[in-house]
Coordinates of C-alpha atoms in Angstrom, one line a residue:
M1 CA 6.5 -6.0 21.8
R2 CA 8.4 -3.6 19.5
I3 CA 8.9 -3.9 15.8
A4 CA 11.3 -1.8 13.7
V5 CA 10.7 -1.6 9.9
L6 CA 13.0 -0.1 7.3
N7 CA 11.8 0.9 3.9
K8 CA 14.8 -0.1 1.8
D9 CA 13.5 1.8 -1.2
R10 CA 13.6 5.1 0.8
C11 CA 16.8 4.5 2.8
K12 CA 19.7 6.3 1.0
P13 CA 22.8 6.3 3.3
N14 CA 24.9 8.0 0.6
K15 CA 22.5 10.9 0.3
C16 CA 21.2 11.5 3.8
S17 CA 24.2 13.6 5.0
P18 CA 26.7 15.6 3.0
Y19 CA 29.4 14.8 5.7
G20 CA 29.0 11.1 5.6
E21 CA 27.2 10.9 9.0
K22 CA 24.0 8.9 9.1
P23 CA 21.5 10.9 11.3
C24 CA 19.7 7.7 12.4
I25 CA 23.0 6.2 13.7
K26 CA 24.5 9.5 14.9
Y27 CA 21.5 10.5 17.1
C28 CA 20.4 7.0 18.4
P29 CA 20.8 7.1 22.2
R30 CA 21.7 3.4 22.3
V31 CA 24.4 3.7 19.7
R32 CA 25.9 6.6 21.7
T33 CA 26.2 4.3 24.7
G34 CA 28.1 1.8 22.6
D35 CA 25.4 -0.6 21.4
E36 CA 25.2 -1.5 17.7
T37 CA 21.4 -0.8 17.6
I38 CA 21.6 0.7 14.1
V39 CA 24.5 -0.2 11.7
L40 CA 25.2 0.0 8.0
S41 CA 24.6 -3.1 6.0
P42 CA 27.7 -4.8 4.6
D43 CA 27.1 -3.3 1.1
E44 CA 26.3 0.1 2.7
K45 CA 23.1 0.4 0.7
Y46 CA 20.8 0.7 3.8
V47 CA 20.9 0.5 7.6
V48 CA 20.0 -2.5 9.8
I49 CA 18.1 -2.1 13.0
T50 CA 18.3 -4.6 15.9
E51 CA 14.9 -4.5 17.5
S52 CA 16.0 -6.2 20.8
L53 CA 18.4 -3.3 21.4
C54 CA 15.9 -0.5 20.4
S55 CA 14.6 1.6 23.2
G56 CA 11.7 3.0 21.1
E57 CA 12.2 6.7 21.7
G58 CA 11.8 7.4 18.0
I59 CA 14.6 9.9 17.5
C60 CA 15.8 8.0 14.4
I61 CA 12.3 8.4 12.9
K62 CA 12.5 12.1 13.2
K63 CA 16.1 12.5 12.1
C64 CA 15.7 10.3 8.9
P65 CA 15.4 12.8 6.0
F66 CA 13.7 10.1 3.8
K67 CA 11.2 8.9 6.4
A68 CA 12.5 5.3 5.9
I69 CA 12.2 4.1 9.5
S70 CA 9.1 3.1 11.5
I71 CA 9.2 2.0 15.1
V72 CA 5.9 0.6 16.4
N73 CA 5.0 -0.7 19.9
L74 CA 2.4 -3.5 19.9
P75 CA 0.6 -5.4 22.6
D76 CA 2.9 -8.2 24.0
P77 CA 0.3 -11.0 23.3
L78 CA 0.8 -10.4 19.5
E79 CA 4.4 -11.6 19.8
N80 CA 3.2 -15.2 19.7
Q81 CA 0.7 -14.5 16.9
I82 CA 3.1 -13.4 14.2
S83 CA 2.4 -15.5 11.0
Y84 CA 4.9 -14.1 8.5
R85 CA 7.7 -11.7 8.3
Y86 CA 9.6 -10.8 5.1
G87 CA 12.9 -10.4 6.9
Q88 CA 14.8 -8.4 9.5
D89 CA 13.3 -4.9 9.7
Q90 CA 10.6 -5.8 7.2
F91 CA 6.8 -6.1 7.1
S92 CA 5.1 -8.4 9.6
L93 CA 1.7 -10.1 9.4
F94 CA 0.0 -11.1 12.6
R95 CA -2.6 -13.9 12.8
M96 CA -4.3 -15.6 9.9
A97 CA -7.9 -15.4 8.5
I98 CA -9.8 -18.6 8.9
P99 CA -11.2 -20.1 5.7
K100 CA -14.2 -22.4 5.9
K101 CA -15.6 -24.9 3.5
G102 CA -18.9 -23.8 1.9
K103 CA -18.4 -20.2 2.9
V104 CA -17.1 -17.0 1.3
L105 CA -14.6 -15.1 3.3
G106 CA -14.2 -11.5 2.5
L107 CA -11.0 -9.6 3.3
I108 CA -11.1 -5.8 3.8
G109 CA -8.2 -3.4 4.5
Q110 CA -5.9 -0.8 3.1
N111 CA -3.4 -1.5 0.4
G112 CA -0.1 -2.7 1.8
I113 CA -1.6 -4.1 5.0
G114 CA -1.1 -7.8 4.1
K115 CA -4.1 -9.1 2.2
S116 CA -2.1 -10.3 -0.8
T117 CA 0.5 -11.8 1.5
M118 CA -2.2 -13.8 3.2
L119 CA -3.5 -15.1 -0.1
K120 CA 0.1 -16.1 -1.1
I121 CA 0.4 -18.0 2.2
L122 CA -2.9 -19.8 1.7
S123 CA -2.0 -20.7 -1.9
N124 CA 1.5 -22.0 -0.8
E125 CA 3.2 -19.4 -2.9
I126 CA 5.1 -18.3 0.2
K127 CA 5.6 -20.5 3.3
L128 CA 4.7 -19.4 6.8
N129 CA 7.8 -18.5 8.9
L130 CA 6.1 -17.4 12.2
G131 CA 8.4 -14.4 12.2
K132 CA 11.6 -16.5 12.1
F133 CA 13.9 -16.7 9.1
G134 CA 17.3 -18.0 8.0
D135 CA 18.5 -21.0 10.1
N136 CA 15.7 -20.4 12.6
A137 CA 12.9 -20.8 10.0
P138 CA 10.3 -23.3 11.1
D139 CA 9.7 -26.6 9.3
W140 CA 6.2 -27.9 8.3
K141 CA 5.9 -29.8 11.6
Q142 CA 6.4 -26.6 13.7
I143 CA 4.0 -24.7 11.5
I144 CA 1.3 -27.3 11.8
D145 CA 1.8 -27.6 15.6
H146 CA 1.5 -23.8 15.8
F147 CA -2.1 -24.1 14.6
K148 CA -3.1 -27.2 16.5
G149 CA -6.5 -26.9 18.0
S150 CA -7.6 -24.2 15.5
E151 CA -9.6 -24.5 12.3
L152 CA -6.4 -23.8 10.3
H153 CA -4.7 -27.0 11.6
Q154 CA -6.2 -29.3 8.9
Y155 CA -5.8 -26.7 6.2
F156 CA -2.0 -26.6 6.6
I157 CA -1.8 -30.3 6.9
D158 CA -3.6 -30.6 3.5
L159 CA -1.4 -27.8 2.1
K160 CA 1.8 -29.6 3.2
E161 CA 0.6 -32.9 1.7
N162 CA -0.4 -31.2 -1.6
K163 CA -4.0 -32.3 -1.1
L164 CA -5.5 -28.9 -2.0
N165 CA -6.0 -27.8 -5.6
I166 CA -5.7 -24.0 -5.3
V167 CA -7.1 -21.6 -7.9
Y168 CA -5.7 -18.1 -7.7
K169 CA -7.1 -15.1 -9.7
P170 CA -4.4 -12.4 -9.3
Q171 CA -4.9 -8.7 -8.7
N172 CA -3.1 -7.2 -11.7
I173 CA -4.8 -8.7 -14.8
T174 CA -3.3 -6.2 -17.2
V175 CA 0.0 -8.2 -17.3
I176 CA -1.8 -11.4 -18.6
P177 CA -1.2 -10.6 -22.3
K178 CA 2.6 -10.6 -21.5
Y179 CA 2.5 -14.3 -20.5
V180 CA -0.5 -15.7 -22.5
T181 CA -1.2 -15.6 -26.2
G182 CA -4.0 -16.8 -28.4
N183 CA -7.8 -16.1 -28.7
V184 CA -10.2 -16.3 -25.8
V185 CA -12.1 -19.4 -26.7
D186 CA -9.0 -21.5 -27.3
L187 CA -7.5 -20.5 -24.0
L188 CA -10.6 -21.1 -22.0
S189 CA -11.2 -24.5 -23.8
K190 CA -7.7 -25.7 -22.8
G191 CA -8.3 -24.9 -19.2
D192 CA -11.9 -26.3 -18.9
E193 CA -11.5 -28.9 -16.2
I194 CA -15.1 -29.1 -15.2
E195 CA -16.7 -29.1 -18.7
K196 CA -18.9 -26.0 -18.0
L197 CA -17.4 -23.7 -20.7
D198 CA -20.7 -22.8 -22.3
Q199 CA -22.3 -22.0 -18.9
I200 CA -19.5 -19.8 -17.7
I201 CA -19.3 -18.0 -21.1
E202 CA -23.0 -17.2 -20.9
K203 CA -22.9 -16.0 -17.2
L204 CA -20.0 -13.7 -17.8
N205 CA -21.2 -12.4 -21.2
L206 CA -18.1 -13.5 -23.1
I207 CA -19.8 -14.6 -26.3
E208 CA -18.9 -11.4 -28.2
I209 CA -15.2 -11.7 -27.5
L210 CA -14.6 -15.4 -27.9
E211 CA -12.7 -15.0 -31.2
R212 CA -10.6 -12.0 -30.1
D213 CA -7.0 -12.3 -29.2
I214 CA -6.0 -11.8 -25.6
S215 CA -3.7 -8.9 -26.6
V216 CA -6.6 -6.7 -27.8
L217 CA -8.9 -7.1 -24.9
S218 CA -9.9 -4.1 -22.7
G219 CA -9.4 -4.2 -18.9
G220 CA -13.0 -5.3 -18.2
E221 CA -12.8 -8.0 -20.8
L222 CA -9.5 -9.3 -19.4
Q223 CA -10.9 -9.4 -15.9
R224 CA -13.9 -11.4 -17.0
V225 CA -11.7 -13.9 -19.0
A226 CA -9.4 -14.2 -15.9
I227 CA -12.5 -14.9 -13.7
A228 CA -13.8 -17.4 -16.2
A229 CA -10.5 -19.2 -16.3
A230 CA -10.5 -19.5 -12.5
F231 CA -14.1 -20.9 -12.5
L232 CA -13.2 -23.5 -15.2
K233 CA -10.6 -25.0 -12.9
D234 CA -11.6 -27.9 -10.6
G235 CA -10.3 -26.4 -7.4
D236 CA -10.7 -27.0 -3.7
V237 CA -9.7 -23.4 -2.8
Y238 CA -10.6 -20.3 -4.8
L239 CA -8.7 -17.1 -4.1
F240 CA -10.0 -13.9 -5.9
D241 CA -7.9 -10.8 -5.5
E242 CA -9.9 -7.7 -6.5
P243 CA -12.3 -9.4 -9.0
S244 CA -14.4 -6.2 -9.6
S245 CA -11.6 -4.0 -11.0
Y246 CA -12.5 -2.6 -14.5
L247 CA -16.0 -4.2 -14.4
D248 CA -19.1 -2.2 -14.6
V249 CA -21.9 -2.5 -12.0
S250 CA -23.9 -5.1 -13.9
E251 CA -20.7 -7.2 -14.5
R252 CA -19.7 -6.9 -10.8
I253 CA -23.1 -8.2 -9.7
N254 CA -22.9 -11.1 -12.2
T255 CA -19.4 -12.0 -10.9
A256 CA -20.6 -11.8 -7.3
K257 CA -23.5 -14.1 -8.2
L258 CA -21.1 -16.6 -9.8
I259 CA -18.8 -16.6 -6.8
R260 CA -21.9 -17.2 -4.6
T261 CA -22.5 -20.5 -6.4
L262 CA -19.2 -22.0 -5.2
P263 CA -20.2 -22.5 -1.5
A264 CA -22.9 -24.9 -2.7
E265 CA -20.1 -27.1 -4.0
N266 CA -18.4 -27.1 -0.5
K267 CA -15.4 -25.1 -1.7
I268 CA -13.2 -22.7 0.3
I269 CA -13.5 -19.2 -1.2
I270 CA -11.6 -16.1 -0.2
V271 CA -12.1 -12.7 -1.8
V272 CA -10.2 -9.4 -1.5
E273 CA -12.5 -6.6 -2.6
H274 CA -12.5 -2.8 -2.2
D275 CA -16.0 -2.2 -3.5
L276 CA -17.9 -2.3 -0.3
A277 CA -21.3 -3.0 -1.9
I278 CA -19.9 -6.0 -3.8
L279 CA -18.0 -7.3 -0.8
D280 CA -21.2 -7.1 1.3
Y281 CA -23.2 -8.8 -1.5
L282 CA -20.9 -11.9 -1.9
S283 CA -19.4 -12.6 1.5
D284 CA -20.7 -14.9 4.3
Y285 CA -18.3 -13.4 6.8
V286 CA -15.3 -11.0 6.8
S287 CA -11.9 -10.4 8.4
V288 CA -10.7 -6.8 8.8
L289 CA -7.0 -6.1 8.3
Y290 CA -5.6 -3.1 10.2
G291 CA -2.2 -1.7 11.2
E292 CA 0.2 0.5 9.3
P293 CA 0.6 -0.1 5.6
G294 CA 4.1 -1.4 4.7
V295 CA 5.0 -1.8 8.4
Y296 CA 2.6 -4.4 9.9
G297 CA -0.8 -5.9 9.5
I298 CA -3.1 -7.6 12.0
I299 CA -6.0 -9.8 10.9
S300 CA -9.1 -9.5 13.1
H301 CA -11.2 -12.3 14.4
P302 CA -14.0 -13.4 12.0
Q303 CA -17.0 -11.0 11.9
G304 CA -20.4 -11.1 10.4
V305 CA -20.5 -9.3 7.0
R306 CA -22.6 -6.3 8.1
V307 CA -20.8 -6.0 11.5
G308 CA -17.4 -6.5 10.0
I309 CA -17.8 -3.8 7.3
N310 CA -19.2 -1.4 9.9
I311 CA -16.2 -2.1 12.2
Y312 CA -13.9 -1.2 9.3
L313 CA -15.7 2.0 8.6
N314 CA -15.9 3.0 12.3
G315 CA -12.3 2.1 12.9
Y316 CA -13.0 0.4 16.3
I317 CA -13.0 -3.4 17.1
K318 CA -14.9 -3.8 20.3
D319 CA -14.0 -7.4 21.1
E320 CA -10.3 -6.5 20.8
N321 CA -10.6 -3.0 22.2
V322 CA -8.6 -1.6 19.3
K323 CA -9.1 1.7 17.6
F324 CA -7.3 1.9 14.2
R325 CA -8.9 5.0 12.7
E326 CA -9.2 8.5 14.3
E327 CA -12.4 9.5 12.5
P328 CA -15.1 7.1 11.1
I329 CA -15.9 7.1 7.4
L330 CA -19.4 8.7 7.0
F331 CA -21.9 8.5 4.2
H332 CA -24.7 10.9 3.3
E333 CA -28.1 9.3 3.0
R334 CA -29.7 11.8 0.6
P335 CA -28.3 13.8 -2.3
P336 CA -26.6 17.1 -1.4
Q337 CA -29.2 19.8 -0.9
E338 CA -27.1 22.4 -2.7
S339 CA -25.7 21.1 -5.9
L340 CA -23.6 22.9 -8.5
F341 CA -25.7 21.2 -11.2
G342 CA -26.8 23.9 -13.7
S343 CA -25.1 26.8 -11.8
G344 CA -21.8 28.7 -12.3
N345 CA -20.2 30.0 -15.4
V346 CA -20.4 27.8 -18.5
I347 CA -16.9 26.5 -19.3
F348 CA -17.8 24.2 -22.1
S349 CA -20.8 23.1 -24.2
Y350 CA -21.2 20.4 -26.8
D351 CA -24.0 19.7 -29.4
D352 CA -25.8 16.4 -30.2
I353 CA -23.2 14.1 -31.8
Q354 CA -23.4 10.9 -33.8
V355 CA -20.3 9.0 -34.6
S356 CA -19.6 5.5 -36.0
L357 CA -16.5 3.4 -35.2
G358 CA -16.6 0.3 -37.3
N359 CA -19.8 -1.5 -36.3
F360 CA -20.2 0.6 -33.2
K361 CA -22.5 3.7 -33.2
L362 CA -22.5 6.4 -30.5
T363 CA -25.2 9.1 -30.1
T364 CA -24.9 11.9 -27.5
S365 CA -27.3 14.5 -26.3
G366 CA -25.8 18.0 -26.2
S367 CA -25.2 19.8 -22.9
E368 CA -22.9 22.2 -21.1
I369 CA -20.6 22.0 -18.1
H370 CA -20.0 24.8 -15.5
S371 CA -17.1 26.0 -13.4
G372 CA -16.7 23.9 -10.3
E373 CA -18.9 21.2 -11.6
I374 CA -18.1 17.5 -11.9
I375 CA -20.2 15.3 -14.2
G376 CA -20.1 11.7 -13.2
I377 CA -20.4 9.2 -16.1
L378 CA -22.1 5.8 -15.5
G379 CA -22.7 3.0 -18.0
P380 CA -21.9 -0.6 -18.9
N381 CA -18.5 -1.5 -20.4
G382 CA -18.3 -1.3 -24.2
I383 CA -21.1 1.4 -24.4
G384 CA -18.9 4.3 -25.5
K385 CA -17.8 6.1 -22.3
T386 CA -14.1 6.3 -23.2
T387 CA -15.0 7.2 -26.8
F388 CA -17.1 10.1 -25.4
I389 CA -14.3 11.2 -23.2
N390 CA -11.9 11.3 -26.2
M391 CA -14.5 13.2 -28.2
I392 CA -14.9 15.8 -25.5
A393 CA -11.1 16.2 -25.3
N394 CA -10.8 16.5 -29.0
S395 CA -13.6 19.1 -29.3
A396 CA -12.2 21.2 -26.5
I397 CA -8.7 21.5 -27.9
T398 CA -9.6 21.9 -31.6
E399 CA -12.7 24.1 -31.7
N400 CA -13.4 27.6 -30.5
H401 CA -15.7 28.0 -27.5
E402 CA -17.4 31.1 -26.3
D403 CA -17.5 31.7 -22.5
D404 CA -20.1 33.8 -20.6
N405 CA -18.1 37.0 -21.3
G406 CA -18.3 36.5 -25.0
N407 CA -14.6 35.5 -25.4
N408 CA -13.8 32.9 -28.0
G409 CA -10.9 30.4 -27.8
K410 CA -9.8 26.8 -27.6
L411 CA -9.8 25.0 -24.3
S412 CA -7.0 23.0 -22.6
V413 CA -7.7 19.5 -21.3
S414 CA -6.0 17.2 -18.8
V415 CA -6.8 13.5 -19.1
K416 CA -6.2 10.6 -16.7
H417 CA -6.7 7.5 -19.0
Q418 CA -8.1 4.2 -17.9
Y419 CA -4.8 2.5 -18.9
I420 CA -2.0 4.5 -17.4
K421 CA 1.1 5.1 -19.5
M422 CA 3.8 7.3 -17.9
E423 CA 7.6 7.7 -18.4
E424 CA 8.8 4.7 -16.5
D425 CA 12.4 5.9 -16.1
K426 CA 11.4 8.8 -13.9
L427 CA 11.2 9.0 -10.1
V428 CA 8.0 10.0 -8.2
S429 CA 10.2 12.8 -6.7
D430 CA 10.4 14.4 -10.1
L431 CA 6.6 14.8 -10.1
I432 CA 6.6 16.1 -6.6
T433 CA 9.1 18.8 -7.6
Q434 CA 7.0 19.8 -10.6
I435 CA 3.9 20.1 -8.3
K436 CA 5.8 22.3 -5.8
L437 CA 7.1 24.5 -8.6
A438 CA 3.7 24.9 -10.5
P439 CA 3.0 28.6 -10.5
H440 CA -0.8 28.3 -11.2
L441 CA -1.4 26.2 -8.0
S442 CA -1.8 27.6 -4.5
Q443 CA 0.4 26.3 -1.7
S444 CA -2.6 24.8 0.1
F445 CA -3.6 23.0 -3.0
K446 CA -0.1 21.5 -3.6
K447 CA 0.1 20.4 0.1
R448 CA -3.3 18.8 0.0
L449 CA -2.6 17.0 -3.2
I450 CA 0.8 15.6 -2.0
N451 CA -0.5 14.6 1.4
N452 CA -3.9 13.1 0.3
L453 CA -2.3 11.0 -2.4
L454 CA 0.6 9.9 -0.1
L455 CA 3.2 10.9 -2.7
E456 CA 5.9 11.4 -0.1
D457 CA 5.6 7.8 0.9
I458 CA 6.8 6.7 -2.6
R459 CA 8.9 9.7 -3.6
E460 CA 12.1 7.7 -4.1
R461 CA 10.4 5.0 -6.2
N462 CA 10.8 4.6 -9.9
I463 CA 7.5 4.8 -11.9
S464 CA 8.2 1.4 -13.3
E465 CA 8.3 -0.1 -9.8
L466 CA 5.0 1.2 -8.6
S467 CA 2.0 -1.1 -7.8
G468 CA -1.4 -0.5 -9.5
G469 CA -2.7 1.6 -6.7
E470 CA 0.5 3.6 -6.4
L471 CA 0.6 4.3 -10.1
Q472 CA -3.1 5.4 -10.0
R473 CA -2.3 7.9 -7.3
V474 CA 0.6 9.3 -9.3
A475 CA -1.5 9.5 -12.5
I476 CA -4.3 11.4 -10.6
A477 CA -1.7 13.9 -9.2
K478 CA -0.3 14.4 -12.7
C479 CA -3.7 15.0 -14.1
L480 CA -4.8 17.5 -11.5
T481 CA -1.6 19.5 -11.5
T482 CA -1.7 20.0 -15.3
E483 CA -3.1 23.5 -16.0
A484 CA -6.4 22.9 -17.9
D485 CA -9.9 24.1 -18.4
I486 CA -11.4 20.6 -18.3
Y487 CA -10.3 17.5 -16.4
L488 CA -11.2 14.1 -17.6
L489 CA -10.6 11.1 -15.4
D490 CA -11.3 7.5 -16.5
E491 CA -11.8 5.1 -13.6
P492 CA -9.7 6.9 -11.0
S493 CA -10.6 4.4 -8.2
A494 CA -9.2 1.2 -9.9
F495 CA -6.7 -0.6 -7.6
L496 CA -7.3 1.9 -4.7
D497 CA -8.5 0.7 -1.3
V498 CA -11.6 2.0 0.4
E499 CA -9.9 4.9 2.3
M500 CA -8.0 6.1 -0.7
R501 CA -11.1 5.9 -2.9
L502 CA -13.1 8.2 -0.7
Q503 CA -10.0 10.4 -0.1
V504 CA -9.5 10.7 -3.9
A505 CA -13.3 11.5 -4.3
Q506 CA -13.1 14.3 -1.8
L507 CA -9.8 15.5 -3.3
L508 CA -11.4 15.7 -6.8
R509 CA -14.3 17.7 -5.5
K510 CA -12.2 20.2 -3.6
S511 CA -9.7 20.5 -6.5
I512 CA -12.3 21.2 -9.2
E513 CA -14.0 23.7 -6.9
E514 CA -10.8 25.5 -6.0
L515 CA -9.5 25.6 -9.5
K516 CA -12.9 26.8 -10.7
K517 CA -12.7 24.4 -13.7
A518 CA -14.8 21.5 -14.8
G519 CA -14.5 17.7 -14.8
F520 CA -15.9 14.5 -16.3
V521 CA -15.3 11.3 -14.2
V522 CA -16.0 7.8 -15.5
E523 CA -16.4 5.6 -12.4
H524 CA -18.0 2.1 -11.9
D525 CA -17.9 2.2 -8.0
I526 CA -21.4 3.6 -7.3
I527 CA -20.4 4.7 -3.7
T528 CA -17.3 6.5 -4.9
Q529 CA -19.3 8.2 -7.8
D530 CA -21.8 9.4 -5.2
F531 CA -19.0 11.2 -3.3
I532 CA -17.5 12.8 -6.5
A533 CA -20.3 13.9 -8.8
D534 CA -22.6 17.0 -8.9
S535 CA -24.6 15.6 -11.8
I536 CA -24.8 12.2 -13.6
L537 CA -24.5 11.4 -17.3
V538 CA -26.0 8.0 -18.1
F539 CA -25.0 5.8 -21.0
D540 CA -27.5 3.2 -22.3
G541 CA -27.6 0.9 -25.4
I542 CA -26.1 -2.4 -26.5
P543 CA -22.5 -2.9 -25.5
G544 CA -20.2 -3.2 -28.5
L545 CA -23.0 -2.2 -31.0
E546 CA -24.6 1.1 -30.0
G547 CA -24.5 3.5 -27.2
K548 CA -26.5 6.6 -26.2
A549 CA -25.3 9.3 -23.8
M550 CA -28.1 11.2 -22.1
A551 CA -27.8 14.8 -21.0
P552 CA -26.5 15.3 -17.4
Q553 CA -29.1 14.9 -14.7
S554 CA -29.4 15.6 -11.0
L555 CA -27.9 12.9 -8.7
R556 CA -31.2 11.4 -7.8
D557 CA -32.5 11.3 -11.4
G558 CA -29.2 10.0 -12.7
F559 CA -28.8 7.2 -10.2
N560 CA -32.4 6.2 -10.6
M561 CA -32.1 6.0 -14.4
F562 CA -28.8 4.1 -14.3
L563 CA -29.8 1.6 -11.6
K564 CA -33.2 1.0 -13.3
I565 CA -31.3 0.0 -16.5
M566 CA -29.1 -2.3 -14.4
G567 CA -32.1 -3.7 -12.5
I568 CA -30.4 -3.1 -9.1
T569 CA -31.5 -1.2 -5.9
F570 CA -29.5 -0.1 -2.9
R571 CA -30.7 0.2 0.7
R572 CA -28.9 2.0 3.5
D573 CA -27.3 0.4 6.6
S574 CA -29.1 1.7 9.7
M575 CA -25.9 2.5 11.6
T576 CA -23.4 3.9 9.0
K577 CA -25.8 4.8 6.2
R578 CA -23.5 3.1 3.7
P579 CA -25.3 1.8 0.6
R580 CA -25.9 -2.0 0.4
V581 CA -27.1 -3.9 -2.6
N582 CA -30.6 -5.4 -2.2
K583 CA -31.1 -9.0 -3.2
L584 CA -33.1 -9.3 -6.4
G585 CA -36.8 -9.9 -5.7
S586 CA -36.5 -9.1 -2.0
N587 CA -39.2 -7.0 -0.3
K588 CA -36.9 -3.9 -0.2
D589 CA -35.9 -4.4 -3.8
N590 CA -39.5 -4.7 -5.0
Y591 CA -40.6 -1.7 -2.8
Q592 CA -37.9 0.7 -4.0
K593 CA -38.5 -0.3 -7.7
R594 CA -42.2 0.4 -7.2
I595 CA -41.6 3.9 -5.8
N596 CA -38.8 4.6 -8.3
E597 CA -36.1 5.2 -5.6
F598 CA -33.2 2.9 -6.6
Y599 CA -30.5 4.6 -4.5
Y600 CA -31.5 7.5 -2.3
I601 CA -34.1 6.5 0.4
P602 CA -36.9 9.0 0.7
K603 CA -37.7 10.5 4.1

C-alpha cells in the first residue's frame, strides 16, 4: 500500500514559485497525463494528493522547496491494520497496543510516531476511524467487529458503553497552572476518590509544598502533583504520558515504584516514557512504535521488557522482519579511557561560595573548568542546582577572570534555562537564518547543528506553535550558536525521545570540543548524562533547606557518589550494554554496593 502525507504547516503554495507554478503539480507525471493526482485545495492554502492515483515515483518530494510531501510504500497487509488517520494526506497509525489488566504496558518510540495518539484513542478522547473519515467513518459496531477475536474486543465494548473510568496524566504539565488555581493540599483533597491522600503525599514527598499555590511550583513539583492527582482517582485505566520529565533520579524511582503498585489492584496501566532505565524498571511488557515521525507509525506486537527495549535500540524486529534504524544505538560499558577532566586551558575558576536564599542555604566547593570540558551536574530537585548555574553565570559576566596567558577580563555566557522562554511571534526559520549567518561558527558546525536538531523539519513553524520537544531543540540550538565562553544547559533532554536525547548528548560534546569552550549541564537522565559529561559535580543536602556542591570528580567517582546518595545501582544488559536499574535488595544490588561500583561494572 502507498500513503501520501502532506505537512500543511510547511506547504506554502503562494511562496513555492515566483511564477505561480506549483512544482509538485507541474512535474507530477500523472498530472501531466491528465489525472488530478495533485491539486490545490479550494482555499489555495495547500495542495491535496490523491493516493489512489499516485504512482510513487517521488518527483514531487524532490521538487517541493519546503519538503512538505512524504510518499511511503508499506507492506500490503498493513492496509487492513490501520487504526486511525487524521484525514486525507495526514498521519496514519497502524495497529493498536494491547493493554492487559494487572500489567504495566510501556510504550517506546520517537516523538511524532503516534504514542500520544494511541493514548487519546484508549482514553476515548478521539474515536478510532480505521483510516476512514467523513461519511465513510465507521460506527461503534464496525469498530468493535474489527477487533473481534482479539484482546482489544472487550476493551472497546467497555469504552463504548462508558464502563471504563479512565485517568490520564498528560505530557505537558507546565500548562496546568493556566487551568487550575489554588494550593496543593486543597486541590488534591478535592480529587481524593480513594481516601489515600496521606499515603500518596508521603510516597511522592509532597509534604513541604502542600500549602503552596499551584502557580509557584517548579516543573518537578508540578509533575509530582499531577501524578498524585492521577493516583487519587478511582480509575480502571491509568495512562501516564512521560511521568519522569523534570523529576530527579530518586523521584523517578519513587514514581516507578508507585506505578508498580497498580497492577496488584488489577488495573490497566499504560506508560509512555523516554528514560530507558525507568521504562525498564516499571514495565511488565512493551510495544515499540516505529515508522516516520509525522507521516506514519506502526505499533509492534507485544514484547518482553528486556527484549522490546533491545529491539528498539538495535532497530530490527525479528518476528516482523522489519529494520527501522540503519545503525544500532550503542553504549559504552566503562568510563572513557581518555577524559578531558583536569586537562586543557583553564577558562573559568570559582572559589568556595556560601549563599542564603530565604530559608535555603547553598555551599559550593571551588574548582575550575577547562576548554573543551563539560561538567555534568547531578542532584535531587530543590538542592540548589539552578541557583548554582545562575551564580556561575553572574560571576562569569560581572567579575574579571585571568586565563592561562595572564589576560584579565569578563567572560560571556550562554544559558539554556529549564523553563524555556523565547519570542513566540518568531518563526524557526529566523533562527536558522541567524545560524547560517553567524561569523564565529564553521560551516560544518552550522550544518551539524541544523541537521542533528532537525530544525529544517520545523522551519516554517511559529515558536508559539511548537511542542515541548520541538521547543527544546530550538532552545538548544539558540544556546549553542550564541558566542560565549561558557555554555550552561539546564535539563536539555526534557521532552526529547531516546534518539534525540543521545543525538543531543553527542552534539553537545562535539560542539564544546570544536568551539574550545566550556559547559555545565544539569541532567537527571543518568544514561544521557553519561554520554555528555567529562566530569561530574554532585549536589547533596536536604532539598529546600540546604545544598552542598562538591568539586567536580571523574565519571566513575562522580556516579558512585551520586548513586550512593540515591541508594540505587545499575547493571548492564548483556547484549546492548545499556544501563538497567537493579531492584533494591537484589543480589546484584547488594554486590555492587559492597564493592562500591554503582554504575560502571569492573572488568
